[in-house]
Short mmCIF file of the N, C-alpha and C atoms (twelve columns), coordinates in Angstrom:
data_MODEL
# 
_entry.id   MODEL 
# 
loop_
_atom_site.group_PDB 
_atom_site.id 
_atom_site.type_symbol 
_atom_site.label_atom_id 
_atom_site.label_alt_id 
_atom_site.label_comp_id 
_atom_site.label_asym_id 
_atom_site.label_seq_id 
_atom_site.Cartn_x 
_atom_site.Cartn_y 
_atom_site.Cartn_z 
_atom_site.pdbx_PDB_model_num 
ATOM 1   N N  . ASN A 1  -4.694  -75.244 4.280   1 
ATOM 2   C CA . ASN A 1  -4.740  -74.318 3.181   1 
ATOM 3   C C  . ASN A 1  -5.554  -73.092 3.605   1 
ATOM 4   N N  . GLU A 2  -4.978  -71.929 3.429   1 
ATOM 5   C CA . GLU A 2  -5.618  -70.694 3.869   1 
ATOM 6   C C  . GLU A 2  -6.889  -70.386 3.075   1 
ATOM 7   N N  . MET A 3  -6.871  -70.691 1.791   1 
ATOM 8   C CA . MET A 3  -8.044  -70.424 0.965   1 
ATOM 9   C C  . MET A 3  -9.213  -71.314 1.397   1 
ATOM 10  N N  . ALA A 4  -8.940  -72.569 1.664   1 
ATOM 11  C CA . ALA A 4  -9.987  -73.483 2.127   1 
ATOM 12  C C  . ALA A 4  -10.550 -73.015 3.466   1 
ATOM 13  N N  . LEU A 5  -9.687  -72.509 4.329   1 
ATOM 14  C CA . LEU A 5  -10.134 -72.008 5.624   1 
ATOM 15  C C  . LEU A 5  -11.056 -70.801 5.453   1 
ATOM 16  N N  . CYS A 6  -10.712 -69.899 4.541   1 
ATOM 17  C CA . CYS A 6  -11.575 -68.736 4.280   1 
ATOM 18  C C  . CYS A 6  -12.921 -69.159 3.706   1 
ATOM 19  N N  . PHE A 7  -12.906 -70.071 2.736   1 
ATOM 20  C CA . PHE A 7  -14.161 -70.582 2.171   1 
ATOM 21  C C  . PHE A 7  -15.006 -71.220 3.268   1 
ATOM 22  N N  . ARG A 8  -14.361 -72.052 4.084   1 
ATOM 23  C CA . ARG A 8  -15.082 -72.780 5.128   1 
ATOM 24  C C  . ARG A 8  -15.683 -71.826 6.152   1 
ATOM 25  N N  . THR A 9  -14.928 -70.808 6.539   1 
ATOM 26  C CA . THR A 9  -15.417 -69.858 7.533   1 
ATOM 27  C C  . THR A 9  -16.644 -69.106 7.029   1 
ATOM 28  N N  . ARG A 10 -16.552 -68.597 5.821   1 
ATOM 29  C CA . ARG A 10 -17.674 -67.826 5.271   1 
ATOM 30  C C  . ARG A 10 -18.897 -68.705 5.028   1 
ATOM 31  N N  . LEU A 11 -18.674 -69.891 4.496   1 
ATOM 32  C CA . LEU A 11 -19.782 -70.801 4.222   1 
ATOM 33  C C  . LEU A 11 -20.432 -71.283 5.513   1 
ATOM 34  N N  . THR A 12 -19.629 -71.550 6.532   1 
ATOM 35  C CA . THR A 12 -20.167 -71.984 7.817   1 
ATOM 36  C C  . THR A 12 -21.040 -70.896 8.429   1 
ATOM 37  N N  . LYS A 13 -20.560 -69.653 8.424   1 
ATOM 38  C CA . LYS A 13 -21.357 -68.552 8.973   1 
ATOM 39  C C  . LYS A 13 -22.675 -68.409 8.234   1 
ATOM 40  N N  . HIS A 14 -22.623 -68.504 6.918   1 
ATOM 41  C CA . HIS A 14 -23.850 -68.341 6.123   1 
ATOM 42  C C  . HIS A 14 -24.835 -69.481 6.366   1 
ATOM 43  N N  . LEU A 15 -24.353 -70.718 6.255   1 
ATOM 44  C CA . LEU A 15 -25.266 -71.857 6.373   1 
ATOM 45  C C  . LEU A 15 -25.806 -72.030 7.783   1 
ATOM 46  N N  . TYR A 16 -24.988 -71.801 8.792   1 
ATOM 47  C CA . TYR A 16 -25.503 -71.886 10.151  1 
ATOM 48  C C  . TYR A 16 -26.457 -70.740 10.448  1 
ATOM 49  N N  . GLY A 17 -26.238 -69.593 9.838   1 
ATOM 50  C CA . GLY A 17 -27.211 -68.502 9.969   1 
ATOM 51  C C  . GLY A 17 -28.564 -68.900 9.406   1 
ATOM 52  N N  . GLU A 18 -28.551 -69.553 8.249   1 
ATOM 53  C CA . GLU A 18 -29.802 -70.038 7.648   1 
ATOM 54  C C  . GLU A 18 -30.413 -71.173 8.469   1 
ATOM 55  N N  . TYR A 19 -29.569 -72.043 8.968   1 
ATOM 56  C CA . TYR A 19 -30.021 -73.209 9.738   1 
ATOM 57  C C  . TYR A 19 -30.663 -72.778 11.053  1 
ATOM 58  N N  . LEU A 20 -30.108 -71.764 11.705  1 
ATOM 59  C CA . LEU A 20 -30.619 -71.324 12.999  1 
ATOM 60  C C  . LEU A 20 -31.706 -70.255 12.883  1 
ATOM 61  N N  . HIS A 21 -31.970 -69.799 11.665  1 
ATOM 62  C CA . HIS A 21 -32.993 -68.773 11.446  1 
ATOM 63  C C  . HIS A 21 -34.381 -69.408 11.533  1 
ATOM 64  N N  . GLY A 22 -35.267 -68.758 12.216  1 
ATOM 65  C CA . GLY A 22 -36.640 -69.249 12.308  1 
ATOM 66  C C  . GLY A 22 -36.713 -70.562 13.070  1 
ATOM 67  N N  . PHE A 23 -37.505 -71.481 12.555  1 
ATOM 68  C CA . PHE A 23 -37.700 -72.767 13.219  1 
ATOM 69  C C  . PHE A 23 -37.025 -73.913 12.484  1 
ATOM 70  N N  . THR A 24 -36.085 -73.608 11.609  1 
ATOM 71  C CA . THR A 24 -35.435 -74.665 10.831  1 
ATOM 72  C C  . THR A 24 -34.750 -75.676 11.736  1 
ATOM 73  N N  . TYR A 25 -33.994 -75.195 12.718  1 
ATOM 74  C CA . TYR A 25 -33.297 -76.090 13.641  1 
ATOM 75  C C  . TYR A 25 -34.287 -76.998 14.362  1 
ATOM 76  N N  . TYR A 26 -35.369 -76.419 14.847  1 
ATOM 77  C CA . TYR A 26 -36.378 -77.187 15.562  1 
ATOM 78  C C  . TYR A 26 -37.021 -78.236 14.653  1 
ATOM 79  N N  . LYS A 27 -37.363 -77.829 13.446  1 
ATOM 80  C CA . LYS A 27 -38.012 -78.746 12.512  1 
ATOM 81  C C  . LYS A 27 -37.117 -79.932 12.172  1 
ATOM 82  N N  . VAL A 28 -35.845 -79.649 11.892  1 
ATOM 83  C CA . VAL A 28 -34.927 -80.729 11.524  1 
ATOM 84  C C  . VAL A 28 -34.651 -81.631 12.716  1 
ATOM 85  N N  . SER A 29 -34.503 -81.059 13.890  1 
ATOM 86  C CA . SER A 29 -34.142 -81.839 15.070  1 
ATOM 87  C C  . SER A 29 -35.311 -82.641 15.633  1 
ATOM 88  N N  . ASN A 30 -36.497 -82.081 15.632  1 
ATOM 89  C CA . ASN A 30 -37.609 -82.724 16.337  1 
ATOM 90  C C  . ASN A 30 -38.703 -83.289 15.451  1 
ATOM 91  N N  . LEU A 31 -38.918 -82.705 14.299  1 
ATOM 92  C CA . LEU A 31 -40.037 -83.147 13.474  1 
ATOM 93  C C  . LEU A 31 -39.633 -84.126 12.375  1 
ATOM 94  N N  . ASP A 32 -38.386 -84.119 12.002  1 
ATOM 95  C CA . ASP A 32 -37.927 -84.979 10.914  1 
ATOM 96  C C  . ASP A 32 -36.830 -85.899 11.441  1 
ATOM 97  N N  . ASN A 33 -37.142 -87.155 11.593  1 
ATOM 98  C CA . ASN A 33 -36.193 -88.115 12.171  1 
ATOM 99  C C  . ASN A 33 -35.305 -88.793 11.126  1 
ATOM 100 N N  . ARG A 34 -35.404 -88.377 9.871   1 
ATOM 101 C CA . ARG A 34 -34.586 -89.008 8.831   1 
ATOM 102 C C  . ARG A 34 -33.123 -88.581 8.912   1 
ATOM 103 N N  . ILE A 35 -32.842 -87.434 9.491   1 
ATOM 104 C CA . ILE A 35 -31.476 -86.912 9.550   1 
ATOM 105 C C  . ILE A 35 -30.990 -86.955 10.993  1 
ATOM 106 N N  . ASN A 36 -29.983 -87.777 11.246  1 
ATOM 107 C CA . ASN A 36 -29.378 -87.839 12.574  1 
ATOM 108 C C  . ASN A 36 -28.168 -86.920 12.613  1 
ATOM 109 N N  . ASN A 37 -28.004 -86.191 13.699  1 
ATOM 110 C CA . ASN A 37 -26.877 -85.273 13.901  1 
ATOM 111 C C  . ASN A 37 -26.721 -84.270 12.751  1 
ATOM 112 N N  . PRO A 38 -27.736 -83.464 12.470  1 
ATOM 113 C CA . PRO A 38 -27.630 -82.527 11.349  1 
ATOM 114 C C  . PRO A 38 -26.502 -81.510 11.527  1 
ATOM 115 N N  . ASP A 39 -26.222 -81.099 12.769  1 
ATOM 116 C CA . ASP A 39 -25.146 -80.128 13.008  1 
ATOM 117 C C  . ASP A 39 -23.800 -80.699 12.581  1 
ATOM 118 N N  . GLN A 40 -23.558 -81.927 12.998  1 
ATOM 119 C CA . GLN A 40 -22.278 -82.574 12.676  1 
ATOM 120 C C  . GLN A 40 -22.155 -82.821 11.177  1 
ATOM 121 N N  . LEU A 41 -23.223 -83.273 10.555  1 
ATOM 122 C CA . LEU A 41 -23.190 -83.526 9.113   1 
ATOM 123 C C  . LEU A 41 -22.959 -82.247 8.325   1 
ATOM 124 N N  . LEU A 42 -23.593 -81.166 8.741   1 
ATOM 125 C CA . LEU A 42 -23.418 -79.883 8.067   1 
ATOM 126 C C  . LEU A 42 -21.972 -79.418 8.175   1 
ATOM 127 N N  . THR A 43 -21.393 -79.548 9.343   1 
ATOM 128 C CA . THR A 43 -20.002 -79.143 9.546   1 
ATOM 129 C C  . THR A 43 -19.047 -79.975 8.695   1 
ATOM 130 N N  . GLN A 44 -19.253 -81.283 8.671   1 
ATOM 131 C CA . GLN A 44 -18.385 -82.163 7.883   1 
ATOM 132 C C  . GLN A 44 -18.521 -81.882 6.390   1 
ATOM 133 N N  . ASP A 45 -19.741 -81.684 5.926   1 
ATOM 134 C CA . ASP A 45 -19.957 -81.412 4.506   1 
ATOM 135 C C  . ASP A 45 -19.353 -80.074 4.092   1 
ATOM 136 N N  . ILE A 46 -19.474 -79.077 4.944   1 
ATOM 137 C CA . ILE A 46 -18.878 -77.775 4.645   1 
ATOM 138 C C  . ILE A 46 -17.368 -77.898 4.532   1 
ATOM 139 N N  . ASP A 47 -16.757 -78.651 5.441   1 
ATOM 140 C CA . ASP A 47 -15.308 -78.828 5.418   1 
ATOM 141 C C  . ASP A 47 -14.859 -79.511 4.127   1 
ATOM 142 N N  . LYS A 48 -15.545 -80.576 3.743   1 
ATOM 143 C CA . LYS A 48 -15.201 -81.286 2.499   1 
ATOM 144 C C  . LYS A 48 -15.393 -80.390 1.277   1 
ATOM 145 N N  . PHE A 49 -16.500 -79.664 1.243   1 
ATOM 146 C CA . PHE A 49 -16.798 -78.800 0.107   1 
ATOM 147 C C  . PHE A 49 -15.778 -77.668 -0.019  1 
ATOM 148 N N  . ALA A 50 -15.432 -77.042 1.108   1 
ATOM 149 C CA . ALA A 50 -14.469 -75.939 1.080   1 
ATOM 150 C C  . ALA A 50 -13.107 -76.413 0.610   1 
ATOM 151 N N  . HIS A 51 -12.691 -77.579 1.082   1 
ATOM 152 C CA . HIS A 51 -11.397 -78.126 0.654   1 
ATOM 153 C C  . HIS A 51 -11.417 -78.429 -0.851  1 
ATOM 154 N N  . SER A 52 -12.490 -79.040 -1.334  1 
ATOM 155 C CA . SER A 52 -12.604 -79.360 -2.759  1 
ATOM 156 C C  . SER A 52 -12.654 -78.105 -3.616  1 
ATOM 157 N N  . LEU A 53 -13.361 -77.093 -3.154  1 
ATOM 158 C CA . LEU A 53 -13.469 -75.843 -3.900  1 
ATOM 159 C C  . LEU A 53 -12.125 -75.128 -3.987  1 
ATOM 160 N N  . ALA A 54 -11.390 -75.106 -2.887  1 
ATOM 161 C CA . ALA A 54 -10.064 -74.477 -2.896  1 
ATOM 162 C C  . ALA A 54 -9.107  -75.237 -3.810  1 
ATOM 163 N N  . GLU A 55 -9.201  -76.547 -3.808  1 
ATOM 164 C CA . GLU A 55 -8.351  -77.366 -4.675  1 
ATOM 165 C C  . GLU A 55 -8.711  -77.142 -6.138  1 
ATOM 166 N N  . LEU A 56 -9.994  -77.076 -6.443  1 
ATOM 167 C CA . LEU A 56 -10.438 -76.826 -7.811  1 
ATOM 168 C C  . LEU A 56 -9.964  -75.462 -8.288  1 
ATOM 169 N N  . TYR A 57 -10.108 -74.454 -7.442  1 
ATOM 170 C CA . TYR A 57 -9.668  -73.104 -7.791  1 
ATOM 171 C C  . TYR A 57 -8.168  -73.090 -8.087  1 
ATOM 172 N N  . SER A 58 -7.393  -73.753 -7.252  1 
ATOM 173 C CA . SER A 58 -5.941  -73.803 -7.467  1 
ATOM 174 C C  . SER A 58 -5.595  -74.539 -8.754  1 
ATOM 175 N N  . ASN A 59 -6.280  -75.639 -9.019  1 
ATOM 176 C CA . ASN A 59 -5.988  -76.439 -10.211 1 
ATOM 177 C C  . ASN A 59 -6.414  -75.755 -11.506 1 
ATOM 178 N N  . VAL A 60 -7.374  -74.846 -11.432 1 
ATOM 179 C CA . VAL A 60 -7.832  -74.146 -12.629 1 
ATOM 180 C C  . VAL A 60 -7.066  -72.841 -12.836 1 
ATOM 181 N N  . SER A 61 -6.879  -72.088 -11.759 1 
ATOM 182 C CA . SER A 61 -6.259  -70.770 -11.906 1 
ATOM 183 C C  . SER A 61 -4.770  -70.836 -12.232 1 
ATOM 184 N N  . LYS A 62 -4.052  -71.790 -11.714 1 
ATOM 185 C CA . LYS A 62 -2.605  -71.892 -11.968 1 
ATOM 186 C C  . LYS A 62 -2.319  -72.139 -13.448 1 
ATOM 187 N N  . PRO A 63 -2.939  -73.114 -14.098 1 
ATOM 188 C CA . PRO A 63 -2.674  -73.304 -15.531 1 
ATOM 189 C C  . PRO A 63 -3.078  -72.099 -16.383 1 
ATOM 190 N N  . ILE A 64 -4.188  -71.447 -16.049 1 
ATOM 191 C CA . ILE A 64 -4.609  -70.275 -16.816 1 
ATOM 192 C C  . ILE A 64 -3.587  -69.154 -16.663 1 
ATOM 193 N N  . LEU A 65 -3.118  -68.932 -15.463 1 
ATOM 194 C CA . LEU A 65 -2.100  -67.914 -15.225 1 
ATOM 195 C C  . LEU A 65 -0.810  -68.248 -15.981 1 
ATOM 196 N N  . ASP A 66 -0.426  -69.514 -15.987 1 
ATOM 197 C CA . ASP A 66 0.765   -69.929 -16.733 1 
ATOM 198 C C  . ASP A 66 0.616   -69.644 -18.226 1 
ATOM 199 N N  . ILE A 67 -0.555  -69.914 -18.776 1 
ATOM 200 C CA . ILE A 67 -0.807  -69.676 -20.199 1 
ATOM 201 C C  . ILE A 67 -0.737  -68.182 -20.510 1 
ATOM 202 N N  . VAL A 68 -1.324  -67.361 -19.654 1 
ATOM 203 C CA . VAL A 68 -1.304  -65.909 -19.871 1 
ATOM 204 C C  . VAL A 68 0.130   -65.385 -19.828 1 
ATOM 205 N N  . ILE A 69 0.889   -65.793 -18.843 1 
ATOM 206 C CA . ILE A 69 2.281   -65.328 -18.719 1 
ATOM 207 C C  . ILE A 69 3.120   -65.824 -19.895 1 
ATOM 208 N N  . TYR A 70 2.953   -67.086 -20.261 1 
ATOM 209 C CA . TYR A 70 3.713   -67.644 -21.386 1 
ATOM 210 C C  . TYR A 70 3.363   -66.916 -22.687 1 
ATOM 211 N N  . SER A 71 2.080   -66.651 -22.898 1 
ATOM 212 C CA . SER A 71 1.659   -65.945 -24.124 1 
ATOM 213 C C  . SER A 71 2.206   -64.537 -24.165 1 
ATOM 214 N N  . ARG A 72 2.210   -63.875 -23.039 1 
ATOM 215 C CA . ARG A 72 2.734   -62.513 -22.985 1 
ATOM 216 C C  . ARG A 72 4.241   -62.493 -23.296 1 
ATOM 217 N N  . LYS A 73 4.977   -63.397 -22.676 1 
ATOM 218 C CA . LYS A 73 6.428   -63.463 -22.921 1 
ATOM 219 C C  . LYS A 73 6.703   -63.836 -24.378 1 
ATOM 220 N N  . LEU A 74 5.918   -64.734 -24.938 1 
ATOM 221 C CA . LEU A 74 6.089   -65.125 -26.328 1 
ATOM 222 C C  . LEU A 74 5.814   -63.956 -27.255 1 
ATOM 223 N N  . ALA A 75 4.787   -63.166 -26.960 1 
ATOM 224 C CA . ALA A 75 4.463   -62.003 -27.772 1 
ATOM 225 C C  . ALA A 75 5.571   -60.954 -27.674 1 
ATOM 226 N N  . GLU A 76 6.126   -60.763 -26.490 1 
ATOM 227 C CA . GLU A 76 7.233   -59.809 -26.314 1 
ATOM 228 C C  . GLU A 76 8.460   -60.230 -27.105 1 
ATOM 229 N N  . ASN A 77 8.779   -61.515 -27.067 1 
ATOM 230 C CA . ASN A 77 9.963   -62.024 -27.766 1 
ATOM 231 C C  . ASN A 77 9.780   -62.078 -29.275 1 
ATOM 232 N N  . ALA A 78 8.519   -62.248 -29.711 1 
ATOM 233 C CA . ALA A 78 8.252   -62.300 -31.143 1 
ATOM 234 C C  . ALA A 78 8.112   -60.879 -31.735 1 
ATOM 235 N N  . GLY A 79 8.107   -59.898 -30.873 1 
ATOM 236 C CA . GLY A 79 7.999   -58.529 -31.342 1 
ATOM 237 C C  . GLY A 79 6.597   -58.054 -31.550 1 
ATOM 238 N N  . GLY A 80 5.633   -58.738 -30.915 1 
ATOM 239 C CA . GLY A 80 4.242   -58.351 -31.127 1 
ATOM 240 C C  . GLY A 80 3.663   -57.561 -30.084 1 
# 
């Protein structure tokens, strides 16, 4: 899905920019042992989130657009 790819690309650039800024990468990798493979987890979570967000957008926007078009056509046919 192209929309999911766009969401994923932008979100990945932003979050990795924050992750690599300053000493965040060092702190997560060396000082905090609770999170294993933070890079891989971040990538997987971004992919899942982007796909879900694109699906949600499609599922919400399509019905709203259908309602707007149907209402407009109904108003035209009713003479309003």
